[in-house]
PDB file of C-alpha atoms in Angstrom:
ATOM      1  CA  ILE A 112     223.148 -85.680  54.814  1.00 84.00           C
ATOM      2  CA  SER A 113     223.381 -82.346  56.607  1.00 88.00           C
ATOM      3  CA  ARG A 114     223.678 -82.223  60.381  1.00 88.00           C
ATOM      4  CA  ASP A 115     221.517 -79.572  62.093  1.00 91.00           C
ATOM      5  CA  ARG A 116     220.662 -78.004  58.690  1.00 91.00           C
ATOM      6  CA  SER A 117     218.334 -78.744  55.804  1.00 89.00           C
ATOM      7  CA  ASN A 118     219.936 -80.437  52.821  1.00 84.00           C
ATOM      8  CA  GLY A 119     220.691 -77.458  50.603  1.00 77.00           C
ATOM      9  CA  GLY A 120     223.007 -78.845  47.968  1.00 72.00           C
ATOM     10  CA  PRO A 121     226.426 -80.412  47.474  1.00 71.00           C
ATOM     11  CA  ALA A 122     228.482 -78.077  49.678  1.00 73.00           C
ATOM     12  CA  ALA A 123     228.843 -78.554  53.437  1.00 72.00           C
ATOM     13  CA  GLY A 124     226.684 -76.166  55.461  1.00 70.00           C
ATOM     14  CA  ASP A 125     224.738 -74.831  52.476  1.00 80.00           C
ATOM     15  CA  GLY A 126     221.292 -75.703  53.896  1.00 84.00           C
ATOM     16  CA  GLY A 127     218.998 -73.546  55.997  1.00 88.00           C
ATOM     17  CA  GLN A 128     217.635 -73.983  59.502  1.00 91.00           C
ATOM     18  CA  LEU A 129     215.556 -77.129  59.946  1.00 92.00           C
ATOM     19  CA  THR A 130     211.933 -75.916  59.967  1.00 91.00           C
ATOM     20  CA  VAL A 131     208.740 -77.989  59.775  1.00 91.00           C
ATOM     21  CA  ALA A 132     205.339 -76.260  59.785  1.00 90.00           C
ATOM     22  CA  GLY A 133     206.946 -73.109  61.166  1.00 91.00           C
ATOM     23  CA  HIS A 134     208.643 -74.880  64.091  1.00 92.00           C
ATOM     24  CA  ARG A 135     212.408 -74.434  64.061  1.00 95.00           C
ATOM     25  CA  TYR A 136     214.672 -77.276  65.145  1.00 94.00           C
ATOM     26  CA  SER A 137     218.203 -76.591  66.351  1.00 93.00           C
ATOM     27  CA  THR A 138     219.301 -80.210  65.955  1.00 92.00           C
ATOM     28  CA  GLY A 139     218.487 -82.907  63.458  1.00 91.00           C
ATOM     29  CA  LEU A 140     219.362 -84.317  60.074  1.00 90.00           C
ATOM     30  CA  GLY A 141     218.489 -82.902  56.691  1.00 89.00           C
ATOM     31  CA  VAL A 142     218.562 -85.432  53.876  1.00 88.00           C
ATOM     32  CA  ALA A 143     217.705 -85.503  50.189  1.00 83.00           C
ATOM     33  CA  ALA A 144     215.133 -87.785  48.605  1.00 77.00           C
ATOM     34  CA  HIS A 145     215.906 -91.501  48.310  1.00 83.00           C
ATOM     35  CA  SER A 146     218.348 -91.451  51.212  1.00 87.00           C
ATOM     36  CA  GLY A 147     219.217 -93.681  54.107  1.00 88.00           C
ATOM     37  CA  VAL A 148     221.042 -92.996  57.338  1.00 89.00           C
ATOM     38  CA  THR A 149     222.651 -95.722  59.440  1.00 88.00           C
ATOM     39  CA  TYR A 150     223.795 -95.319  63.049  1.00 83.00           C
ATOM     40  CA  ARG A 151     225.599 -98.153  64.779  1.00 84.00           C
ATOM     41  CA  LEU A 152     224.611 -97.841  68.447  1.00 83.00           C
ATOM     42  CA  GLY A 153     226.281-100.971  69.757  1.00 84.00           C
ATOM     43  CA  GLY A 154     223.355-102.024  71.962  1.00 83.00           C
ATOM     44  CA  ARG A 155     223.732 -98.999  74.242  1.00 89.00           C
ATOM     45  CA  TYR A 156     220.114 -97.773  73.950  1.00 86.00           C
ATOM     46  CA  SER A 157     216.703 -99.284  74.588  1.00 86.00           C
ATOM     47  CA  THR A 158     214.481 -96.482  73.194  1.00 87.00           C
ATOM     48  CA  PHE A 159     214.433 -94.138  70.222  1.00 85.00           C
ATOM     49  CA  SER A 160     212.292 -91.047  69.711  1.00 87.00           C
ATOM     50  CA  THR A 161     212.254 -88.366  67.054  1.00 88.00           C
ATOM     51  CA  ALA A 162     210.139 -85.836  65.180  1.00 89.00           C
ATOM     52  CA  ILE A 163     209.894 -86.455  61.435  1.00 89.00           C
ATOM     53  CA  GLY A 164     208.698 -84.142  58.717  1.00 90.00           C
ATOM     54  CA  VAL A 165     209.322 -82.360  55.440  1.00 90.00           C
ATOM     55  CA  ASP A 166     211.248 -79.096  55.695  1.00 90.00           C
ATOM     56  CA  ASP A 167     209.292 -75.909  54.976  1.00 89.00           C
ATOM     57  CA  GLU A 168     211.691 -74.929  52.192  1.00 87.00           C
ATOM     58  CA  VAL A 169     210.095 -77.684  50.061  1.00 84.00           C
ATOM     59  CA  GLY A 170     206.704 -75.944  50.171  1.00 83.00           C
ATOM     60  CA  SER A 171     203.815 -78.233  49.283  1.00 80.00           C
ATOM     61  CA  ARG A 172     205.933 -80.256  46.848  1.00 80.00           C
ATOM     62  CA  GLY A 173     207.246 -83.739  47.405  1.00 75.00           C
ATOM     63  CA  ARG A 174     205.962 -86.892  49.019  1.00 84.00           C
ATOM     64  CA  VAL A 175     208.055 -88.972  51.395  1.00 87.00           C
ATOM     65  CA  THR A 176     207.817 -91.842  53.853  1.00 91.00           C
ATOM     66  CA  PHE A 177     210.062 -92.589  56.820  1.00 91.00           C
ATOM     67  CA  GLU A 178     211.165 -95.917  58.253  1.00 91.00           C
ATOM     68  CA  VAL A 179     213.102 -96.852  61.377  1.00 89.00           C
ATOM     69  CA  TRP A 180     214.953-100.150  61.444  1.00 88.00           C
ATOM     70  CA  ALA A 181     216.555-101.689  64.526  1.00 86.00           C
ATOM     71  CA  ASP A 182     218.337-104.995  64.864  1.00 84.00           C
ATOM     72  CA  GLY A 183     217.513-105.894  61.274  1.00 87.00           C
ATOM     73  CA  ARG A 184     213.761-105.371  61.673  1.00 91.00           C
ATOM     74  CA  ARG A 185     211.520-102.539  60.574  1.00 95.00           C
ATOM     75  CA  ARG A 186     210.164-101.004  63.783  1.00 91.00           C
ATOM     76  CA  PHE A 187     208.296 -98.052  62.289  1.00 93.00           C
ATOM     77  CA  ALA A 188     206.891 -97.007  58.909  1.00 95.00           C
ATOM     78  CA  SER A 189     205.187 -93.635  58.510  1.00 93.00           C
ATOM     79  CA  PRO A 190     202.325 -92.761  56.246  1.00 93.00           C
ATOM     80  CA  ALA A 191     203.231 -90.497  53.323  1.00 91.00           C
ATOM     81  CA  PHE A 192     204.176 -86.908  54.214  1.00 87.00           C
ATOM     82  CA  THR A 193     204.150 -83.798  52.032  1.00 87.00           C
ATOM     83  CA  GLY A 194     205.427 -80.290  52.613  1.00 85.00           C
ATOM     84  CA  ARG A 195     201.941 -79.377  53.879  1.00 86.00           C
ATOM     85  CA  ASP A 196     202.129 -81.720  56.879  1.00 88.00           C
ATOM     86  CA  GLY A 197     203.511 -80.851  60.282  1.00 87.00           C
ATOM     87  CA  ALA A 198     206.086 -82.925  62.125  1.00 90.00           C
ATOM     88  CA  ARG A 199     205.005 -86.166  63.752  1.00 88.00           C
ATOM     89  CA  ARG A 200     206.604 -87.837  66.741  1.00 87.00           C
TER      90      ARG A 200
END
């Protein structure tokens, strides 16, 4: 997992700027395939919003799906994305 960078490789900070369909993001998470990220929020929030997409550095390769789980239940499942798709909210 890389914070505010794409997932470049094994070293910290080796990724590029997060960019999806030409739009640059200054904050976000870059992750490799077959990954999961868990945040323990302790009941402090009632909403969650994000933009999801495949970083431009991937080109048209790859195929991914995204899921959001809250309180042990799947709350969102995306359709498949490729490097050709723009970000979705």
